[in-house]
Amino acid sequence: MTDDLVPLRHSAAHLMAHAISDLRPGAKLGIGPTTDDGFHYDVDVDPPLTEHDLSPVEARMRELAAAGLRFTRREMAPAEARRLFADQPYKLELIAELEAAGEPISTYTVGEFEDLCRGPHLPSTAAIDPDGLRLLHVSGAYWRGDESRPMLQRVSGTAWPDAAALAAHLERLHEAAARDHRRLGEQLDLFAFDPAVGRGLPLWLPNGTAIRDALEDWAKETERRWGYQRVATPHLTRAELYETSGHLPYFSDDLYPPMAADGDTYYVRPMNCPHHAVLYRARPHSYRELPLRYAEYGTVYRYERSGELHGLLRVRGLTQNDGHIFCRPGQAVEEFTAVMRLHAYYYEHLGLDDYHMVLALRDPANIAKYHGDDAMWREAERITRLAIEESQIPYVEEIGAAAHYGPKVDFVIRSTTGRPYGASTNQLDLYTPARFDLTYTNEAGRPERPVMIHRAPLGAHERFVALLVEHYAGAFPIWLAPEQVAVIPVAEAQSATAAALVADLTRRGLRAAARDGRRSVGAEVRATEAAKVPLMAVIGPREEASGGVAVRGRGGVDHGSMGRDEFAARVEAASRERRRDGLI
């Protein structure tokens, strides 16, 4: 969202609260922030709002916008604010927090409606084009995102400078809905959730597992070439590990409850990095071994709040393309630069060309929330900045978003629908090696402290597969497609030949299946297109006699006829080479 849209959308949220209060006297108001695509407001009304209520609320907003009402700001003492919002319990909670923090308490008035708000707003509703407003949906949202708090209703909308901009945005929303990974995941049988297993814990069906395996095989092969060694660590660990790493005070709200066994406290792991530090510590190391690069597909568990769970994008069980590098300080810039270039290699190979980095730094006004001293942070930031500049990948800075032990670099990918995805987080860490007393022996035979680099170019399988589903709209490149080839016999008489071709393709490591020949070719082609299978090999009497196949590509592409051996070899090559463009 561009900065010039913030006042417009904040003003629209204010108008929406005004309209709801007009139409539903006694409504209890929560908060109404702007978002990347618009705005929302959390409200508590009885009876609850439905989708049918959006039209009158939107009509009232348009009336208010057309009235040319001024937005007027004023500040007030906490006592006055409490009197003003005496019948608004959620506002009273916010006022108490502002008072405790010593922050100013301000309101904005438009017409006869006054709301607790820090702004910004437009000067007047005359600057809001009524034809640029649209309310979209009503959903549930726990107050402050806490499932132990009341469930409110979140009314979401969008605001644009004019009707043309709104229409373009609605078209993007339509395209995004068509690509939604939850809808396509069900359509293509990729994954499922079941309350018997638990919320936020995905079950990968065979088709989804094929995508996961293809990504994991690619990453393992690639990372071997880039000098990584595979490791494996347990899903469970003693609390002492996270006390040593310093994670417990910072991640306690995100951990599943501890369990007691053998007189110890254990956790299911929320991250892999402390385990890799202990792996390094398990053996003595010489400077000649460094850099030492560990990689693991490690499954971790984080207790995300139920109101924040969202398909595969926000889950409680996730498998990370994780890795940690231990190197000498003089190798850190080169190694961290290589990490960023590995990201670029993966993304560009997948056709994810629109991405940038976010350099997350410590907030100098709130250093109590971070580990380590100023000297450590200055050195970590210095090395990180040098690596970023060396990578030549575009980046922006964000103050206050650093990890508790050092600055981090987040990769953000923008999909074809414009949705930003936080793909992975990478950190240069000077803190953890000291906490675990990690050392290597230098040329003089003395111990020195290594630098630790955290990296996960493909992030978590769950989130990255969701990104790819939406990016490709489910039409994966041949090497990623769950079913790569559908072999379609024209009639049952060709079924044995179709089965023999599938057997040959399977021996070559390809994912292929034969249709049974009892339905018409047209019906099979339509069903295969709906399943987004990249290639169809049709075998009729003529192809059976000649030893050939008629090859169709996804989207009605006609590849002509070719021999079955040639076809199998070409598909094998396309899959092995992981081609993004061109099927065979």
Coordinates of C-alpha atoms in Angstrom, one line a residue:
M1 CA 0.0 0.0 0.0
T2 CA 1.4 3.4 -1.0
D3 CA 1.6 6.1 1.7
D4 CA -1.0 8.3 -0.1
L5 CA -3.6 5.6 0.4
V6 CA -3.2 5.4 4.2
P7 CA -5.2 8.6 5.0
L8 CA -7.9 7.7 2.5
R9 CA -8.4 4.2 3.9
H10 CA -8.1 5.3 7.5
S11 CA -10.8 7.9 6.8
A12 CA -12.9 5.2 5.2
A13 CA -12.6 3.0 8.2
H14 CA -13.7 5.9 10.4
L15 CA -16.7 6.4 8.1
M16 CA -17.6 2.7 8.3
A17 CA -17.6 2.9 12.2
H18 CA -19.8 6.0 11.9
A19 CA -22.2 4.2 9.6
I20 CA -22.4 1.1 11.7
S21 CA -23.0 3.2 14.8
D22 CA -25.8 5.1 13.0
L23 CA -27.5 1.9 11.8
R24 CA -26.8 -0.1 14.9
P25 CA -27.0 2.2 18.0
G26 CA -25.2 0.6 20.9
A27 CA -22.5 -1.0 18.7
K28 CA -19.3 -1.6 20.7
L29 CA -16.2 -0.5 18.6
G30 CA -12.8 -2.1 18.6
I31 CA -10.1 -1.0 16.3
G32 CA -10.1 0.0 12.6
P33 CA -6.6 -0.2 11.0
T34 CA -5.6 0.1 7.3
T35 CA -4.3 -3.0 5.5
D36 CA -2.3 -3.6 2.3
D37 CA -5.6 -3.9 0.4
G38 CA -8.0 -1.6 2.3
F39 CA -9.2 -1.4 5.9
H40 CA -11.3 -3.2 8.5
Y41 CA -13.0 -2.5 11.7
D42 CA -13.7 -4.9 14.6
V43 CA -17.1 -4.4 16.1
D44 CA -19.4 -6.0 18.7
V45 CA -23.1 -5.8 17.7
D46 CA -26.2 -7.7 18.6
P47 CA -27.6 -9.2 16.6
P48 CA -24.5 -9.9 14.6
L49 CA -24.0 -8.4 11.2
T50 CA -24.4 -10.5 8.1
E51 CA -23.3 -10.1 4.5
H52 CA -26.7 -8.6 3.8
D53 CA -26.0 -5.8 6.2
L54 CA -23.0 -4.6 4.2
S55 CA -25.1 -2.8 1.5
P56 CA -26.9 -0.4 3.9
V57 CA -23.6 0.3 5.7
E58 CA -21.9 1.0 2.5
A59 CA -24.8 3.3 1.3
R60 CA -24.6 5.2 4.6
M61 CA -20.8 5.6 4.1
R62 CA -21.4 7.1 0.6
E63 CA -23.9 9.6 2.1
L64 CA -21.3 10.7 4.7
A65 CA -18.6 11.0 2.1
A66 CA -20.8 13.1 -0.2
A67 CA -21.7 15.4 2.7
G68 CA -18.2 17.0 2.8
L69 CA -17.7 16.6 6.5
R70 CA -14.5 17.8 8.1
F71 CA -12.2 15.5 10.2
T72 CA -11.2 17.4 13.4
R73 CA -8.5 16.1 15.7
R74 CA -8.2 16.9 19.4
E75 CA -6.1 15.6 22.3
M76 CA -7.5 15.0 25.8
A77 CA -6.6 13.8 29.3
P78 CA -7.2 10.2 30.1
A79 CA -10.1 11.1 32.5
E80 CA -11.9 13.0 29.8
A81 CA -11.4 10.1 27.4
R82 CA -12.9 7.7 29.9
R83 CA -15.9 9.8 30.3
L84 CA -16.4 10.2 26.5
F85 CA -16.1 6.4 25.9
A86 CA -17.7 5.2 29.1
D87 CA -20.0 2.9 27.2
Q88 CA -17.3 1.5 24.9
P89 CA -15.4 -1.2 26.8
Y90 CA -12.8 -1.9 24.1
K91 CA -12.0 1.8 23.8
L92 CA -11.5 2.0 27.6
E93 CA -9.0 -0.8 27.4
L94 CA -7.0 1.1 24.7
I95 CA -7.2 4.3 26.7
A96 CA -5.7 2.5 29.8
E97 CA -2.9 1.2 27.6
L98 CA -2.1 4.6 26.2
E99 CA -2.2 6.2 29.7
A100 CA 0.2 3.5 31.0
A101 CA 2.6 4.1 28.2
G102 CA 2.4 7.9 28.6
E103 CA 1.3 8.3 25.0
P104 CA -1.1 11.1 23.9
I105 CA -4.8 10.3 23.6
S106 CA -6.4 11.8 20.6
T107 CA -9.8 11.6 18.9
Y108 CA -11.1 12.5 15.4
T109 CA -14.6 13.9 14.9
V110 CA -16.5 13.8 11.7
G111 CA -20.1 15.0 11.7
E112 CA -21.6 13.9 15.0
F113 CA -19.3 10.9 15.4
E114 CA -16.1 11.0 17.5
D115 CA -13.7 8.1 17.7
L116 CA -10.5 7.3 19.6
C117 CA -7.9 7.5 16.9
R118 CA -4.3 8.7 16.2
G119 CA -5.0 9.3 12.5
P120 CA -4.0 10.2 9.9
H121 CA -7.1 11.3 8.1
L122 CA -8.0 13.4 5.1
P123 CA -9.1 17.0 5.7
S124 CA -12.7 16.2 4.8
T125 CA -14.9 13.5 3.4
A126 CA -15.1 15.5 0.3
A127 CA -11.8 14.0 -0.7
I128 CA -13.3 10.5 -0.6
D129 CA -14.9 9.4 -3.9
P130 CA -18.0 7.5 -2.9
D131 CA -17.6 5.4 -6.1
G132 CA -14.2 4.3 -4.8
L133 CA -15.6 2.6 -1.7
R134 CA -16.6 -1.0 -1.3
L135 CA -17.3 -3.2 1.6
L136 CA -16.2 -6.8 1.0
H137 CA -17.1 -9.3 3.8
V138 CA -17.8 -9.9 7.4
S139 CA -15.7 -12.5 9.4
G140 CA -14.9 -13.4 13.0
A141 CA -11.9 -12.0 14.9
Y142 CA -10.9 -12.4 18.5
W143 CA -10.4 -9.1 20.3
R144 CA -6.7 -8.2 19.9
G145 CA -6.1 -11.6 18.2
D146 CA -6.4 -13.5 21.5
E147 CA -8.7 -16.5 21.4
S148 CA -9.3 -16.2 25.2
R149 CA -10.9 -12.7 24.5
P150 CA -14.4 -12.0 23.1
M151 CA -15.1 -12.9 19.5
L152 CA -15.9 -9.7 17.5
Q153 CA -17.0 -9.2 13.9
R154 CA -14.4 -7.9 11.4
V155 CA -16.0 -5.8 8.7
S156 CA -13.5 -5.5 5.8
G157 CA -13.6 -3.0 2.9
T158 CA -11.4 -1.2 0.5
A159 CA -11.1 2.4 -0.7
W160 CA -9.5 3.8 -3.8
P161 CA -9.2 7.3 -5.3
D162 CA -11.9 6.6 -8.0
A163 CA -14.2 4.0 -9.5
A164 CA -11.6 2.9 -12.1
A165 CA -9.0 2.1 -9.5
L166 CA -11.6 0.3 -7.4
A167 CA -12.7 -1.8 -10.5
A168 CA -9.0 -2.7 -11.2
H169 CA -8.6 -3.8 -7.5
L170 CA -11.8 -5.9 -7.6
E171 CA -10.5 -7.7 -10.7
R172 CA -7.3 -8.4 -8.9
L173 CA -9.3 -9.8 -5.9
H174 CA -11.2 -12.0 -8.4
E175 CA -8.0 -13.4 -9.8
A176 CA -6.6 -13.9 -6.3
A177 CA -9.7 -15.8 -5.3
A178 CA -9.4 -18.0 -8.3
R179 CA -5.8 -18.8 -7.3
D180 CA -6.5 -19.1 -3.5
H181 CA -4.4 -22.1 -2.4
R182 CA -7.2 -23.3 -0.1
R183 CA -9.6 -23.6 -3.0
L184 CA -7.1 -25.1 -5.3
G185 CA -5.7 -27.3 -2.6
E186 CA -9.1 -29.0 -2.2
Q187 CA -9.7 -29.1 -6.0
L188 CA -6.3 -30.7 -6.7
D189 CA -6.3 -33.0 -3.6
L190 CA -3.1 -31.4 -2.1
F191 CA -3.8 -31.3 1.6
A192 CA -6.4 -31.5 4.3
F193 CA -7.1 -30.5 7.9
D194 CA -9.1 -32.6 10.4
P195 CA -10.2 -31.7 13.9
A196 CA -9.2 -35.2 15.0
V197 CA -5.6 -34.2 14.3
G198 CA -5.7 -30.6 15.5
R199 CA -6.1 -27.1 14.2
G200 CA -3.3 -25.8 12.1
L201 CA -1.8 -29.2 11.6
P202 CA -2.0 -30.0 7.9
L203 CA -2.3 -33.5 6.4
W204 CA -0.5 -33.9 3.1
L205 CA -2.3 -36.0 0.5
P206 CA -0.4 -37.9 -2.1
N207 CA -0.6 -35.0 -4.6
G208 CA 0.7 -32.4 -2.2
T209 CA 3.4 -34.8 -0.9
A210 CA 4.6 -35.2 -4.5
I211 CA 5.2 -31.4 -4.6
R212 CA 6.9 -31.4 -1.3
D213 CA 9.1 -34.2 -2.3
A214 CA 10.0 -32.6 -5.6
L215 CA 11.0 -29.4 -3.8
E216 CA 12.9 -31.2 -1.1
D217 CA 14.8 -33.4 -3.7
W218 CA 15.8 -30.2 -5.6
A219 CA 16.9 -28.4 -2.4
K220 CA 19.0 -31.4 -1.3
E221 CA 20.6 -31.8 -4.7
T222 CA 21.3 -28.0 -4.9
E223 CA 22.6 -27.6 -1.4
R224 CA 25.0 -30.5 -1.9
R225 CA 26.4 -28.7 -4.8
W226 CA 26.7 -25.5 -2.7
G227 CA 28.7 -27.3 0.0
Y228 CA 26.0 -28.2 2.6
Q229 CA 26.0 -31.4 4.6
R230 CA 22.7 -33.0 5.6
V231 CA 21.9 -33.5 9.3
A232 CA 18.9 -34.6 11.3
T233 CA 17.8 -33.6 14.8
P234 CA 14.9 -34.6 17.2
H235 CA 11.5 -33.1 17.3
L236 CA 11.6 -33.0 21.1
T237 CA 14.2 -31.5 23.4
R238 CA 14.8 -30.6 27.1
A239 CA 13.9 -27.0 28.2
E240 CA 17.5 -26.5 29.1
L241 CA 18.4 -26.1 25.3
Y242 CA 16.0 -23.2 24.9
E243 CA 17.2 -21.6 28.2
T244 CA 20.7 -21.7 26.9
S245 CA 19.8 -20.3 23.5
G246 CA 17.8 -17.5 25.1
H247 CA 14.6 -18.4 23.2
L248 CA 12.4 -19.3 26.1
P249 CA 11.6 -15.8 27.4
Y250 CA 10.9 -14.6 23.8
F251 CA 8.9 -17.6 22.4
S252 CA 7.1 -18.8 25.5
D253 CA 3.7 -17.7 24.0
D254 CA 4.4 -19.6 20.8
L255 CA 5.4 -22.9 22.4
Y256 CA 3.2 -25.9 22.9
P257 CA 2.8 -26.6 26.6
P258 CA 5.8 -28.4 28.2
M259 CA 5.7 -32.0 29.2
A260 CA 7.4 -33.8 32.1
A261 CA 9.4 -37.0 31.7
D262 CA 12.2 -38.5 33.7
G263 CA 12.3 -35.6 36.0
D264 CA 12.9 -33.2 33.1
T265 CA 10.8 -30.7 31.2
Y266 CA 10.6 -31.2 27.4
Y267 CA 9.2 -29.2 24.5
V268 CA 8.3 -30.0 21.0
R269 CA 10.7 -27.8 19.1
P270 CA 9.7 -24.5 17.7
M271 CA 13.0 -24.0 15.8
N272 CA 16.0 -25.9 14.7
C273 CA 18.9 -23.5 15.3
P274 CA 19.8 -24.5 18.9
H275 CA 20.0 -28.2 17.8
H276 CA 22.4 -27.3 15.1
A277 CA 24.5 -25.3 17.5
V278 CA 24.7 -28.4 19.7
L279 CA 25.6 -30.5 16.6
Y280 CA 28.5 -28.2 16.0
R281 CA 29.6 -28.5 19.6
A282 CA 29.5 -32.3 19.5
R283 CA 33.0 -32.5 17.9
P284 CA 36.1 -30.2 18.0
H285 CA 36.7 -28.2 14.9
S286 CA 39.7 -26.7 13.2
Y287 CA 39.8 -23.5 11.1
R288 CA 40.6 -25.8 8.1
E289 CA 37.0 -27.2 8.3
L290 CA 35.3 -23.9 8.1
P291 CA 32.9 -22.8 6.7
L292 CA 30.8 -25.7 8.0
R293 CA 27.3 -25.8 6.4
Y294 CA 24.5 -27.9 7.9
A295 CA 21.1 -28.3 6.2
E296 CA 18.0 -30.1 7.4
Y297 CA 14.4 -30.3 6.5
G298 CA 13.3 -29.9 10.2
T299 CA 9.7 -30.1 11.3
V300 CA 8.8 -27.6 14.1
Y301 CA 5.7 -26.7 16.0
R302 CA 4.5 -23.3 17.0
Y303 CA 1.3 -22.5 18.8
E304 CA -0.2 -19.9 16.5
R305 CA -3.4 -18.3 17.8
S306 CA -6.4 -20.0 16.3
G307 CA -7.7 -16.7 14.9
E308 CA -4.5 -16.3 12.9
L309 CA -4.5 -19.7 11.3
H310 CA -5.0 -19.5 7.5
G311 CA -4.7 -22.6 5.3
L312 CA -1.1 -23.4 4.7
L313 CA 0.1 -19.8 5.2
R314 CA -0.3 -19.9 9.0
V315 CA 0.0 -23.3 10.6
R316 CA 1.1 -24.9 13.8
G317 CA 3.2 -27.7 12.3
L318 CA 5.7 -26.8 9.6
T319 CA 8.7 -28.3 7.9
Q320 CA 11.5 -25.8 7.2
N321 CA 14.2 -25.8 4.5
D322 CA 16.6 -24.9 7.3
G323 CA 20.3 -24.6 7.5
H324 CA 23.1 -23.1 9.6
I325 CA 26.6 -22.0 8.6
F326 CA 29.5 -21.8 11.0
C327 CA 32.4 -19.8 9.7
R328 CA 35.3 -17.6 10.7
P329 CA 34.6 -13.9 11.1
G330 CA 36.6 -13.1 8.0
Q331 CA 34.4 -15.5 6.0
A332 CA 31.0 -14.1 7.2
V333 CA 30.4 -11.5 4.4
E334 CA 31.2 -14.0 1.7
E335 CA 29.0 -16.7 3.3
F336 CA 26.1 -14.5 4.0
T337 CA 26.3 -13.1 0.4
A338 CA 26.2 -16.6 -0.9
V339 CA 23.1 -17.3 1.2
M340 CA 21.3 -14.4 -0.5
R341 CA 22.4 -15.6 -3.9
L342 CA 21.1 -19.0 -3.2
H343 CA 17.7 -17.5 -2.5
A344 CA 17.9 -15.6 -5.8
Y345 CA 18.8 -18.9 -7.6
Y346 CA 15.8 -20.7 -6.2
Y347 CA 13.3 -17.9 -6.8
E348 CA 14.4 -17.1 -10.3
H349 CA 14.4 -20.8 -11.3
L350 CA 10.7 -20.9 -10.2
G351 CA 9.8 -17.8 -12.0
L352 CA 9.4 -15.7 -8.8
D353 CA 11.0 -12.6 -10.2
D354 CA 9.4 -9.9 -8.0
Y355 CA 11.1 -10.1 -4.7
H356 CA 13.1 -7.9 -2.3
M357 CA 14.8 -8.0 1.1
V358 CA 13.9 -6.3 4.3
L359 CA 16.8 -5.5 6.6
A360 CA 15.3 -5.8 10.1
L361 CA 17.3 -3.8 12.7
R362 CA 17.2 -3.3 16.4
D363 CA 15.1 -0.5 17.8
P364 CA 17.6 1.8 19.6
A365 CA 14.9 3.2 21.8
N366 CA 14.0 -0.3 23.1
I367 CA 17.2 -2.2 23.4
A368 CA 16.0 -4.1 26.6
K369 CA 14.1 -6.6 24.3
Y370 CA 17.3 -7.7 22.7
H371 CA 20.2 -9.9 23.8
G372 CA 23.9 -9.0 23.6
D373 CA 25.8 -5.7 23.9
D374 CA 26.2 -2.7 21.6
A375 CA 29.5 -3.8 20.2
M376 CA 28.0 -7.2 19.2
W377 CA 25.1 -5.5 17.4
R378 CA 27.3 -3.0 15.6
E379 CA 29.5 -5.7 14.3
A380 CA 26.6 -7.9 13.3
E381 CA 24.9 -5.0 11.5
R382 CA 28.2 -4.1 9.8
I383 CA 28.7 -7.6 8.3
T384 CA 25.0 -7.8 7.3
R385 CA 25.1 -4.5 5.5
L386 CA 28.3 -5.5 3.6
A387 CA 26.7 -8.8 2.5
I388 CA 23.5 -7.1 1.4
E389 CA 25.4 -4.5 -0.7
E390 CA 27.5 -7.3 -2.2
S391 CA 24.4 -9.3 -3.2
Q392 CA 23.0 -6.3 -5.2
I393 CA 19.4 -7.5 -4.3
P394 CA 17.0 -4.6 -3.6
Y395 CA 16.2 -4.0 0.1
V396 CA 14.4 -1.7 2.5
E397 CA 15.1 -1.2 6.2
E398 CA 12.7 -1.9 9.1
I399 CA 13.6 -0.6 12.6
G400 CA 12.5 -2.8 15.5
A401 CA 12.0 -6.1 13.7
A402 CA 15.3 -7.7 14.4
A403 CA 15.6 -11.1 16.0
H404 CA 16.4 -11.0 19.7
Y405 CA 20.0 -12.0 19.0
G406 CA 20.8 -10.0 15.9
P407 CA 19.7 -8.2 12.7
K408 CA 17.9 -10.3 10.1
V409 CA 17.2 -10.2 6.5
D410 CA 13.7 -11.2 5.3
F411 CA 13.0 -12.1 1.7
V412 CA 9.6 -11.0 0.5
I413 CA 8.1 -12.3 -2.7
R414 CA 5.2 -10.7 -4.5
S415 CA 3.1 -13.2 -6.3
T416 CA 1.4 -12.8 -9.7
T417 CA -1.7 -11.5 -7.9
G418 CA 0.3 -8.9 -6.0
R419 CA 0.1 -10.7 -2.6
P420 CA 3.4 -10.3 -0.6
Y421 CA 4.8 -13.4 1.0
G422 CA 7.4 -13.4 3.7
A423 CA 9.3 -16.3 2.2
S424 CA 12.2 -16.7 4.7
T425 CA 14.2 -15.1 7.4
N426 CA 18.0 -15.2 7.5
Q427 CA 20.2 -13.9 10.3
L428 CA 23.9 -13.3 11.0
D429 CA 24.3 -14.4 14.6
L430 CA 27.1 -13.5 16.9
Y431 CA 25.1 -14.3 20.1
T432 CA 24.4 -18.0 19.9
P433 CA 28.0 -19.2 19.5
A434 CA 28.9 -17.5 22.8
R435 CA 25.8 -18.9 24.5
F436 CA 26.8 -22.4 23.5
D437 CA 30.5 -21.8 23.9
L438 CA 31.2 -22.8 20.3
T439 CA 34.8 -22.6 19.2
Y440 CA 37.3 -23.7 16.6
T441 CA 41.1 -23.9 16.7
N442 CA 42.9 -21.2 14.7
E443 CA 46.2 -21.4 13.0
A444 CA 48.1 -20.7 16.3
G445 CA 46.3 -23.5 18.1
R446 CA 44.1 -21.2 20.1
P447 CA 40.3 -21.3 20.4
E448 CA 38.2 -18.7 18.5
R449 CA 34.5 -18.1 18.3
P450 CA 32.8 -18.8 15.0
V451 CA 30.0 -16.7 13.4
M452 CA 26.7 -18.5 12.9
I453 CA 24.4 -17.8 9.9
H454 CA 20.8 -18.9 9.9
R455 CA 19.2 -19.5 6.5
A456 CA 16.1 -21.1 5.0
P457 CA 15.8 -20.1 1.3
L458 CA 12.5 -22.0 0.7
G459 CA 11.2 -21.2 4.1
A460 CA 8.6 -23.7 5.3
H461 CA 7.1 -26.3 2.9
E462 CA 3.6 -25.2 4.0
R463 CA 4.0 -21.6 3.2
F464 CA 6.1 -22.0 0.1
V465 CA 3.8 -24.6 -1.4
A466 CA 0.9 -22.2 -0.8
L467 CA 2.8 -19.5 -2.6
L468 CA 3.6 -21.8 -5.5
V469 CA -0.1 -22.9 -5.8
E470 CA -1.2 -19.3 -6.0
H471 CA 1.7 -18.2 -8.3
Y472 CA 1.1 -21.0 -10.8
A473 CA -2.7 -21.1 -10.2
G474 CA -2.2 -24.9 -9.6
A475 CA -0.7 -25.4 -13.1
F476 CA 2.8 -26.4 -12.0
P477 CA 5.8 -26.9 -14.2
I478 CA 6.2 -30.5 -15.3
W479 CA 8.8 -31.3 -12.7
L480 CA 6.6 -30.1 -9.8
A481 CA 3.2 -31.3 -11.1
P482 CA 1.7 -34.1 -8.8
E483 CA 0.7 -36.0 -11.9
Q484 CA 3.0 -35.3 -14.8
V485 CA 1.5 -37.4 -17.6
A486 CA -2.1 -38.8 -18.1
V487 CA -2.1 -41.7 -20.5
I488 CA -5.6 -41.8 -22.2
P489 CA -6.6 -44.9 -24.2
V490 CA -9.3 -44.1 -26.8
A491 CA -11.0 -47.4 -25.9
E492 CA -10.6 -50.3 -23.5
A493 CA -8.8 -52.1 -26.3
Q494 CA -5.8 -49.8 -25.8
S495 CA -5.8 -50.1 -22.0
A496 CA -3.0 -52.6 -21.9
T497 CA -0.8 -50.4 -24.1
A498 CA -1.6 -47.4 -21.9
A499 CA -0.6 -49.4 -18.8
A500 CA 2.7 -50.4 -20.4
L501 CA 3.5 -46.8 -21.2
V502 CA 2.7 -45.8 -17.6
A503 CA 5.0 -48.6 -16.4
D504 CA 7.9 -47.3 -18.6
L505 CA 7.3 -43.7 -17.4
T506 CA 7.2 -44.8 -13.7
R507 CA 10.5 -46.8 -14.2
R508 CA 12.0 -43.5 -15.3
G509 CA 11.0 -41.8 -12.0
L510 CA 8.0 -40.0 -13.5
R511 CA 4.5 -39.6 -12.0
A512 CA 2.0 -41.0 -14.5
A513 CA -1.4 -42.7 -14.5
A514 CA -3.6 -44.3 -17.1
R515 CA -7.2 -43.6 -17.6
D516 CA -9.4 -46.7 -18.0
G517 CA -10.8 -46.1 -21.5
R518 CA -14.4 -46.5 -20.5
R519 CA -15.2 -42.8 -20.9
S520 CA -14.9 -40.8 -24.1
V521 CA -11.6 -39.1 -25.0
G522 CA -13.3 -35.7 -24.7
A523 CA -14.5 -36.4 -21.2
E524 CA -11.0 -37.7 -20.1
V525 CA -9.3 -34.6 -21.7
R526 CA -11.7 -32.2 -19.8
A527 CA -11.1 -34.0 -16.5
T528 CA -7.4 -34.0 -17.0
E529 CA -7.4 -30.3 -17.9
A530 CA -9.4 -29.6 -14.7
A531 CA -6.7 -31.5 -12.7
K532 CA -4.1 -29.3 -14.4
V533 CA -2.0 -32.3 -15.6
P534 CA 0.8 -30.9 -17.9
L535 CA 0.8 -33.6 -20.5
M536 CA -1.7 -36.1 -22.0
A537 CA -0.6 -39.0 -24.1
V538 CA -3.6 -40.3 -26.2
I539 CA -3.4 -43.9 -27.6
G540 CA -5.9 -45.0 -30.2
P541 CA -5.8 -47.9 -32.7
R542 CA -3.5 -46.0 -35.0
E543 CA -1.0 -45.1 -32.2
E544 CA -1.2 -48.6 -30.8
A545 CA -0.2 -50.0 -34.2
S546 CA 2.5 -47.5 -34.9
G547 CA 4.1 -47.6 -31.4
G548 CA 3.3 -43.9 -31.0
V549 CA 1.2 -41.4 -28.9
A550 CA -0.7 -38.3 -29.7
V551 CA 0.6 -35.7 -27.3
R552 CA -1.5 -32.8 -25.9
G553 CA -0.3 -30.2 -23.5
R554 CA -2.2 -28.4 -20.8
G555 CA -4.4 -25.6 -22.2
G556 CA -5.1 -27.4 -25.5
V557 CA -1.5 -27.3 -26.9
D558 CA -1.0 -29.9 -29.6
H559 CA 2.5 -31.4 -29.6
G560 CA 1.7 -33.8 -32.4
S561 CA 2.5 -37.5 -32.6
M562 CA 5.8 -39.2 -31.6
G563 CA 7.1 -42.6 -30.7
R564 CA 6.4 -43.8 -27.2
D565 CA 10.1 -44.3 -26.4
E566 CA 10.9 -40.8 -27.7
F567 CA 8.0 -39.3 -25.7
A568 CA 9.1 -41.0 -22.5
A569 CA 12.7 -39.9 -22.9
R570 CA 11.6 -36.3 -23.6
V571 CA 9.4 -36.1 -20.6
E572 CA 12.1 -37.6 -18.5
A573 CA 14.6 -34.9 -19.7
A574 CA 12.1 -32.1 -19.0
S575 CA 11.5 -33.3 -15.5
R576 CA 15.2 -34.0 -14.7
E577 CA 16.2 -30.6 -16.0
R578 CA 13.4 -29.0 -14.0
R579 CA 12.3 -26.9 -16.9
R580 CA 10.0 -24.0 -16.1
D581 CA 9.0 -23.2 -19.6
G582 CA 8.3 -25.7 -22.4
L583 CA 6.8 -29.0 -21.5
I584 CA 8.8 -31.4 -23.7

